[in-house]
Amino acid sequence: MAPDNWVEWLRLIATPGVGSATARRLLAAFGPPAAVLAQRHGALAEAVGPTVASRLQAEPPEWPALLARTQAWLTQPDHHLIALGDAAYPASLLTTPDPPPLLHVVGDPAALSAPRALAVVGSRNPTPQGADNARAFARALAAEGVCIVSGLAAGIDAAAHEGALAAGGRTVAVVGTGVDRVYPARHRALAHQIAAAGCLVSEHPLGTPPLAPHFPRRNRIIAGLTQGTLVVEASLGSGSLITAELATQMGREVFAIPGSIHAPQSRGCHALIRQGAKLVETAEHIHEELRAVWGLAAGTPAPASGATPSPADDPVLAALGHDPTPFDLLQARCGWDTARLQAHLLTLELDGHVQRLPGGLLQRVVRT
């Protein structure tokens, strides 16, 4: 699927210096892309300046290769181009301040217009508990028909997609590269699963590499496709906080999961909560907050996603608590000799109740 004038749309966004804001300015001034490209230099220069005007009139060196690549890409099943104003363009993005002019989609474009959608974002280096939380929340909500939207990044993003897939639900990955590239490369199999259960989407032309400025930019699409954003774990300054800020500016709900006061990955979530984000401990809390937005009746049951606690009678787990803890402190708390404690910790690790963290720290993992 592609609009009849997809070549003109692609030529417009492939012009160096023409981002989404500049493209919309040109469209507002002159009409559809073909009309923009037909303008004389003086008229274009008045709208966007002489440099961009010259670039619009001079075919980029890479244009023939990009055109051929995109033509071949569109012949493959489930490959789509959706332009601003098309019937298939997600209505939720139209209400945002900076909607992308052209979307490249692999999978089902209808997933972009899911009536119930939640962004799940967070650290690329989460704690084991954080990754488990992301999977559990996504799995519970996806099982209730909520589309899980994230960014295919390592860590929380991947865990959220995995949770939605485990529930047999829909999930959307908004990528910061061309949609024909997978970053990180180790997520290639995951990307194929996402395309089969929902879609991959990018505003960038095919072949676009993973450039650092693209990832904060794609966060506005993640926030814009959804009615709320859940931050699972995030350090201060994390890109996930950008997504949360954008969601707030768009009038969407923001949720955050609290964590250990000693974990750097929790500080961003705690900052969001201090700023007014809703503290959530279960998927039911999100379900309740968005019930009206999602058009659910008051009696609609919330998804069951509470974490199943580890064995309450284990003295080592009780001494460990829920904060990352060094071995010597744990030993002081429980009073066991080194050999006995190490053997018991090994058993707890094999059972999935304890995870070793960098720096020799131990953390209890709540089973989900």
Short mmCIF file of C-alpha atoms in Angstrom, two decimals:
data_model
loop_
_atom_site.label_atom_id
_atom_site.label_comp_id
_atom_site.label_asym_id
_atom_site.label_seq_id
_atom_site.Cartn_x
_atom_site.Cartn_y
_atom_site.Cartn_z
CA MET A 1 0.00 0.00 0.00
CA ALA A 2 1.28 3.44 -0.94
CA PRO A 3 -0.28 6.72 -2.07
CA ASP A 4 -0.29 7.36 -5.81
CA ASN A 5 2.11 10.26 -5.32
CA TRP A 6 4.51 8.41 -3.03
CA VAL A 7 7.48 9.26 -5.25
CA GLU A 8 6.95 12.99 -4.70
CA TRP A 9 6.49 12.46 -0.96
CA LEU A 10 9.71 10.48 -0.78
CA ARG A 11 11.61 13.03 -2.86
CA LEU A 12 10.43 15.77 -0.50
CA ILE A 13 11.55 14.10 2.73
CA ALA A 14 14.77 12.81 1.15
CA THR A 15 15.91 16.37 0.46
CA PRO A 16 18.78 17.32 2.81
CA GLY A 17 17.59 19.94 5.26
CA VAL A 18 13.90 19.07 4.90
CA GLY A 19 12.71 17.69 8.21
CA SER A 20 9.12 17.20 9.26
CA ALA A 21 8.59 20.84 10.27
CA THR A 22 10.08 22.20 7.03
CA ALA A 23 8.05 19.73 4.98
CA ARG A 24 4.82 20.84 6.64
CA ARG A 25 5.72 24.49 6.06
CA LEU A 26 6.19 23.77 2.36
CA LEU A 27 2.97 21.79 2.16
CA ALA A 28 1.05 24.58 3.87
CA ALA A 29 2.50 27.17 1.49
CA PHE A 30 2.22 25.34 -1.83
CA GLY A 31 -0.01 22.27 -1.48
CA PRO A 32 0.90 18.63 -2.25
CA PRO A 33 4.51 17.53 -2.77
CA ALA A 34 4.30 17.71 -6.57
CA ALA A 35 3.31 21.37 -6.30
CA VAL A 36 6.15 22.03 -3.87
CA LEU A 37 8.71 20.49 -6.20
CA ALA A 38 7.33 22.49 -9.15
CA GLN A 39 7.88 25.86 -7.48
CA ARG A 40 10.46 28.33 -8.67
CA HIS A 41 13.51 29.03 -6.55
CA GLY A 42 12.33 32.46 -5.44
CA ALA A 43 9.04 31.19 -4.07
CA LEU A 44 10.72 28.31 -2.25
CA ALA A 45 13.38 30.63 -0.84
CA GLU A 46 10.72 32.87 0.68
CA ALA A 47 9.24 29.88 2.49
CA VAL A 48 12.34 27.97 3.62
CA GLY A 49 15.42 29.99 2.68
CA PRO A 50 17.73 29.85 -0.34
CA THR A 51 19.82 26.86 0.74
CA VAL A 52 16.91 24.46 1.14
CA ALA A 53 15.28 25.93 -1.96
CA SER A 54 18.36 25.02 -4.00
CA ARG A 55 18.41 21.52 -2.58
CA LEU A 56 14.76 21.02 -3.49
CA GLN A 57 15.53 21.91 -7.10
CA ALA A 58 18.70 19.81 -7.39
CA GLU A 59 18.21 16.05 -7.36
CA PRO A 60 20.22 14.54 -4.46
CA PRO A 61 23.02 12.23 -5.68
CA GLU A 62 21.54 9.29 -3.76
CA TRP A 63 18.02 9.81 -5.11
CA PRO A 64 18.06 7.28 -8.01
CA ALA A 65 19.31 4.51 -5.70
CA LEU A 66 16.77 5.39 -2.99
CA LEU A 67 13.93 5.45 -5.51
CA ALA A 68 14.87 2.05 -6.94
CA ARG A 69 15.32 0.61 -3.45
CA THR A 70 11.92 1.85 -2.31
CA GLN A 71 10.18 0.61 -5.48
CA ALA A 72 11.60 -2.87 -4.89
CA TRP A 73 10.72 -2.70 -1.17
CA LEU A 74 7.08 -1.85 -1.92
CA THR A 75 6.65 -4.98 -4.02
CA GLN A 76 7.12 -7.16 -0.93
CA PRO A 77 4.13 -8.25 1.19
CA ASP A 78 3.11 -6.07 4.15
CA HIS A 79 5.34 -3.17 3.12
CA HIS A 80 3.55 0.18 3.15
CA LEU A 81 4.08 3.91 2.75
CA ILE A 82 1.55 6.15 4.50
CA ALA A 83 1.58 9.88 3.83
CA LEU A 84 0.21 12.70 5.94
CA GLY A 85 -3.47 13.02 5.04
CA ASP A 86 -3.94 9.42 3.86
CA ALA A 87 -6.95 7.58 5.28
CA ALA A 88 -4.59 5.05 6.89
CA TYR A 89 -2.52 7.74 8.63
CA PRO A 90 -2.96 7.32 12.42
CA ALA A 91 -5.36 9.97 13.70
CA SER A 92 -3.55 10.14 17.06
CA LEU A 93 -0.43 11.49 15.35
CA LEU A 94 -2.43 14.20 13.59
CA THR A 95 -3.16 15.76 16.98
CA THR A 96 0.54 16.02 17.89
CA PRO A 97 2.68 19.12 17.31
CA ASP A 98 5.10 17.41 14.90
CA PRO A 99 3.51 14.58 12.87
CA PRO A 100 5.92 12.88 10.45
CA PRO A 101 5.06 13.52 6.78
CA LEU A 102 5.69 9.96 5.57
CA LEU A 103 5.66 6.65 7.42
CA HIS A 104 7.38 3.45 6.28
CA VAL A 105 5.55 0.46 7.75
CA VAL A 106 6.31 -3.26 7.82
CA GLY A 107 3.36 -5.31 9.06
CA ASP A 108 -0.24 -4.27 9.67
CA PRO A 109 -0.73 -0.48 9.49
CA ALA A 110 -3.97 -0.82 11.46
CA ALA A 111 -1.86 -1.43 14.57
CA LEU A 112 -0.86 2.24 14.41
CA SER A 113 -4.48 3.22 15.00
CA ALA A 114 -5.23 0.84 17.88
CA PRO A 115 -7.97 2.40 20.04
CA ARG A 116 -6.14 1.27 23.18
CA ALA A 117 -2.37 1.69 23.12
CA LEU A 118 0.29 2.18 25.78
CA ALA A 119 3.94 3.15 25.37
CA VAL A 120 6.30 1.11 27.55
CA VAL A 121 9.82 2.57 27.70
CA GLY A 122 12.85 2.56 29.93
CA SER A 123 16.52 1.87 30.43
CA ARG A 124 18.71 0.07 27.91
CA ASN A 125 20.52 -1.42 30.93
CA PRO A 126 17.72 -2.40 33.29
CA THR A 127 17.94 -4.40 36.44
CA PRO A 128 16.67 -7.99 36.13
CA GLN A 129 13.60 -6.93 38.09
CA GLY A 130 12.99 -4.01 35.74
CA ALA A 131 13.07 -6.24 32.67
CA ASP A 132 10.69 -8.69 34.36
CA ASN A 133 8.35 -5.83 35.28
CA ALA A 134 8.28 -4.60 31.67
CA ARG A 135 7.40 -8.07 30.40
CA ALA A 136 4.75 -8.59 33.06
CA PHE A 137 2.99 -5.26 32.52
CA ALA A 138 3.09 -5.62 28.73
CA ARG A 139 1.89 -9.21 28.84
CA ALA A 140 -1.03 -8.42 31.13
CA LEU A 141 -2.18 -5.37 29.17
CA ALA A 142 -1.67 -6.97 25.74
CA ALA A 143 -3.79 -9.92 26.88
CA GLU A 144 -6.61 -7.42 27.41
CA GLY A 145 -6.29 -6.01 23.89
CA VAL A 146 -3.94 -3.10 24.58
CA CYS A 147 -1.36 -2.48 21.84
CA ILE A 148 2.13 -2.11 23.36
CA VAL A 149 4.26 0.54 21.65
CA SER A 150 8.01 0.82 22.20
CA GLY A 151 11.27 1.42 20.36
CA LEU A 152 12.96 -1.99 19.81
CA ALA A 153 15.96 -0.83 21.84
CA ALA A 154 17.87 -3.12 24.16
CA GLY A 155 16.58 -3.52 27.69
CA ILE A 156 13.09 -2.37 28.66
CA ASP A 157 11.92 -1.81 25.07
CA ALA A 158 12.75 -5.38 24.05
CA ALA A 159 11.21 -6.78 27.23
CA ALA A 160 7.97 -4.87 26.58
CA HIS A 161 7.72 -6.21 23.02
CA GLU A 162 8.45 -9.72 24.29
CA GLY A 163 5.73 -9.47 26.93
CA ALA A 164 3.13 -8.40 24.37
CA LEU A 165 4.14 -11.20 22.02
CA ALA A 166 3.99 -13.76 24.84
CA ALA A 167 0.35 -12.78 25.39
CA GLY A 168 -0.46 -13.15 21.69
CA GLY A 169 -1.17 -9.41 21.56
CA ARG A 170 -0.28 -6.55 19.26
CA THR A 171 2.88 -4.51 19.53
CA VAL A 172 4.40 -1.66 17.50
CA ALA A 173 8.11 -0.82 17.27
CA VAL A 174 8.97 2.76 16.32
CA VAL A 175 12.54 2.66 15.05
CA GLY A 176 15.14 5.39 14.63
CA THR A 177 16.63 3.89 11.46
CA GLY A 178 15.25 3.00 8.07
CA VAL A 179 12.58 0.36 8.60
CA ASP A 180 14.68 -2.04 6.53
CA ARG A 181 17.44 -1.98 9.15
CA VAL A 182 17.32 -3.54 12.61
CA TYR A 183 19.15 -1.86 15.47
CA PRO A 184 20.51 -3.42 17.54
CA ALA A 185 21.19 -6.23 15.04
CA ARG A 186 20.61 -8.92 17.66
CA HIS A 187 16.91 -7.97 17.66
CA ARG A 188 16.40 -9.16 14.08
CA ALA A 189 14.32 -12.18 15.12
CA LEU A 190 12.31 -10.01 17.52
CA ALA A 191 11.67 -7.48 14.74
CA HIS A 192 10.24 -10.23 12.51
CA GLN A 193 7.92 -11.33 15.32
CA ILE A 194 6.76 -7.75 15.89
CA ALA A 195 6.01 -7.29 12.19
CA ALA A 196 3.90 -10.46 12.25
CA ALA A 197 1.96 -9.39 15.36
CA GLY A 198 1.74 -5.64 14.73
CA CYS A 199 4.19 -3.51 12.80
CA LEU A 200 7.51 -1.74 12.57
CA VAL A 201 7.34 1.94 11.64
CA SER A 202 9.86 4.64 10.76
CA GLU A 203 9.73 8.19 9.46
CA HIS A 204 13.15 7.80 7.84
CA PRO A 205 13.92 6.68 4.27
CA LEU A 206 15.11 3.13 3.69
CA GLY A 207 18.76 2.53 4.48
CA THR A 208 18.97 5.27 7.13
CA PRO A 209 21.65 4.21 9.66
CA PRO A 210 21.29 4.44 13.45
CA LEU A 211 22.22 8.08 13.95
CA ALA A 212 22.12 9.40 17.52
CA PRO A 213 19.77 12.39 16.87
CA HIS A 214 17.11 10.11 15.38
CA PHE A 215 16.34 8.25 18.59
CA PRO A 216 15.12 11.20 20.70
CA ARG A 217 13.13 12.34 17.63
CA ARG A 218 11.32 9.02 17.30
CA ASN A 219 10.14 9.30 20.91
CA ARG A 220 7.48 11.83 19.86
CA ILE A 221 5.96 9.13 17.63
CA ILE A 222 6.00 6.58 20.44
CA ALA A 223 4.18 9.02 22.72
CA GLY A 224 1.85 10.23 19.99
CA LEU A 225 0.57 6.79 19.00
CA THR A 226 -0.62 6.03 22.53
CA GLN A 227 -2.95 7.26 25.23
CA GLY A 228 -0.35 6.85 27.97
CA THR A 229 3.34 6.20 28.59
CA LEU A 230 4.73 3.83 31.22
CA VAL A 231 8.34 4.38 32.28
CA VAL A 232 9.60 1.17 33.87
CA GLU A 233 13.16 2.17 34.76
CA ALA A 234 15.14 5.24 33.74
CA SER A 235 18.21 7.05 34.93
CA LEU A 236 18.23 10.82 35.13
CA GLY A 237 18.73 12.20 31.63
CA SER A 238 17.41 9.03 29.99
CA GLY A 239 15.69 9.25 26.61
CA SER A 240 12.69 7.65 28.30
CA LEU A 241 12.18 10.88 30.23
CA ILE A 242 12.00 12.69 26.88
CA THR A 243 9.17 10.36 25.87
CA ALA A 244 7.41 11.04 29.16
CA GLU A 245 7.81 14.81 28.77
CA LEU A 246 6.46 14.66 25.21
CA ALA A 247 3.52 12.56 26.38
CA THR A 248 2.72 15.18 29.02
CA GLN A 249 2.90 17.98 26.45
CA MET A 250 0.48 16.01 24.25
CA GLY A 251 -1.98 15.62 27.09
CA ARG A 252 -1.32 11.90 27.54
CA GLU A 253 -1.05 10.13 30.89
CA VAL A 254 2.39 9.28 32.28
CA PHE A 255 2.99 6.36 34.63
CA ALA A 256 6.15 5.32 36.47
CA ILE A 257 7.14 2.24 38.45
CA PRO A 258 9.06 3.05 41.65
CA GLY A 259 12.24 1.15 42.49
CA SER A 260 15.14 1.05 44.87
CA ILE A 261 16.41 4.40 46.10
CA HIS A 262 19.92 3.01 45.56
CA ALA A 263 19.46 1.99 41.92
CA PRO A 264 20.45 4.61 39.28
CA GLN A 265 17.82 3.08 36.96
CA SER A 266 15.08 4.16 39.40
CA ARG A 267 16.01 7.81 39.77
CA GLY A 268 14.29 8.93 36.58
CA CYS A 269 11.06 7.21 37.61
CA HIS A 270 11.21 8.78 41.06
CA ALA A 271 11.76 12.21 39.47
CA LEU A 272 8.70 11.68 37.25
CA ILE A 273 6.59 10.69 40.25
CA ARG A 274 7.68 13.83 42.11
CA GLN A 275 6.65 15.84 39.04
CA GLY A 276 3.18 14.32 38.97
CA ALA A 277 3.44 11.03 37.08
CA LYS A 278 1.17 8.34 38.46
CA LEU A 279 2.90 5.74 40.58
CA VAL A 280 1.87 2.25 39.47
CA GLU A 281 2.63 -1.14 40.95
CA THR A 282 0.38 -3.33 38.81
CA ALA A 283 -1.16 -3.24 35.35
CA GLU A 284 -4.53 -2.82 37.08
CA HIS A 285 -3.49 0.69 38.12
CA ILE A 286 -2.97 1.68 34.46
CA HIS A 287 -6.19 0.00 33.44
CA GLU A 288 -8.10 2.00 36.04
CA GLU A 289 -6.50 5.33 35.11
CA LEU A 290 -7.18 4.92 31.39
CA ARG A 291 -10.58 3.25 31.71
CA ALA A 292 -12.47 6.35 30.55
CA VAL A 293 -10.01 7.14 27.74
CA TRP A 294 -10.17 3.55 26.51
CA GLY A 295 -13.96 3.58 26.63
CA LEU A 296 -14.27 0.77 29.17
CA ALA A 297 -17.34 0.31 31.30
CA ALA A 298 -16.93 0.77 35.02
CA GLY A 299 -17.43 -2.93 35.65
CA THR A 300 -14.83 -4.12 33.15
CA PRO A 301 -12.35 -6.35 35.00
CA ALA A 302 -8.76 -5.16 35.04
CA PRO A 303 -5.97 -7.44 33.86
CA ALA A 304 -4.42 -9.67 36.46
CA SER A 305 -0.71 -8.93 36.48
CA GLY A 306 0.34 -8.79 40.09
CA ALA A 307 3.79 -10.13 40.75
CA THR A 308 3.96 -13.47 42.54
CA PRO A 309 6.29 -13.04 45.49
CA SER A 310 9.24 -15.30 46.10
CA PRO A 311 8.95 -17.83 48.95
CA ALA A 312 8.21 -15.79 52.04
CA ASP A 313 9.86 -18.25 54.41
CA ASP A 314 13.34 -18.12 52.85
CA PRO A 315 15.63 -16.37 55.37
CA VAL A 316 18.19 -15.28 52.78
CA LEU A 317 15.56 -13.66 50.58
CA ALA A 318 14.13 -11.95 53.65
CA ALA A 319 17.60 -10.65 54.58
CA LEU A 320 18.29 -9.56 50.98
CA GLY A 321 15.20 -7.38 50.75
CA HIS A 322 14.55 -5.63 47.46
CA ASP A 323 17.58 -3.35 47.11
CA PRO A 324 20.86 -4.36 45.41
CA THR A 325 23.01 -5.67 48.25
CA PRO A 326 26.72 -6.65 48.49
CA PHE A 327 27.53 -10.16 49.64
CA ASP A 328 29.24 -9.10 52.87
CA LEU A 329 26.23 -7.05 53.97
CA LEU A 330 23.88 -9.95 53.20
CA GLN A 331 26.12 -12.27 55.19
CA ALA A 332 26.08 -9.88 58.14
CA ARG A 333 22.29 -9.73 58.03
CA CYS A 334 21.66 -13.46 57.98
CA GLY A 335 24.67 -14.66 59.99
CA TRP A 336 25.52 -17.62 57.74
CA ASP A 337 29.06 -18.81 57.01
CA THR A 338 30.45 -18.12 53.52
CA ALA A 339 30.20 -21.66 52.12
CA ARG A 340 26.62 -22.18 53.25
CA LEU A 341 25.50 -18.77 51.99
CA GLN A 342 27.18 -19.16 48.60
CA ALA A 343 25.59 -22.59 48.11
CA HIS A 344 22.15 -21.29 49.01
CA LEU A 345 22.55 -18.26 46.74
CA LEU A 346 23.43 -20.59 43.87
CA THR A 347 20.19 -22.49 44.43
CA LEU A 348 18.21 -19.24 44.53
CA GLU A 349 19.91 -18.08 41.30
CA LEU A 350 19.07 -21.33 39.52
CA ASP A 351 15.46 -20.98 40.67
CA GLY A 352 15.35 -17.42 39.34
CA HIS A 353 14.89 -15.72 42.71
CA VAL A 354 18.25 -13.91 42.82
CA GLN A 355 20.32 -12.16 40.16
CA ARG A 356 23.96 -11.09 40.35
CA LEU A 357 24.56 -7.49 39.25
CA PRO A 358 27.78 -5.72 38.21
CA GLY A 359 29.98 -4.71 41.12
CA GLY A 360 29.29 -7.89 43.08
CA LEU A 361 25.78 -6.84 44.08
CA LEU A 362 22.91 -9.27 44.58
CA GLN A 363 19.28 -8.46 43.88
CA ARG A 364 16.10 -10.29 44.68
CA VAL A 365 13.90 -10.98 41.66
CA VAL A 366 10.14 -11.00 42.15
CA ARG A 367 8.77 -13.79 39.98
CA THR A 368 6.01 -12.73 37.56
#
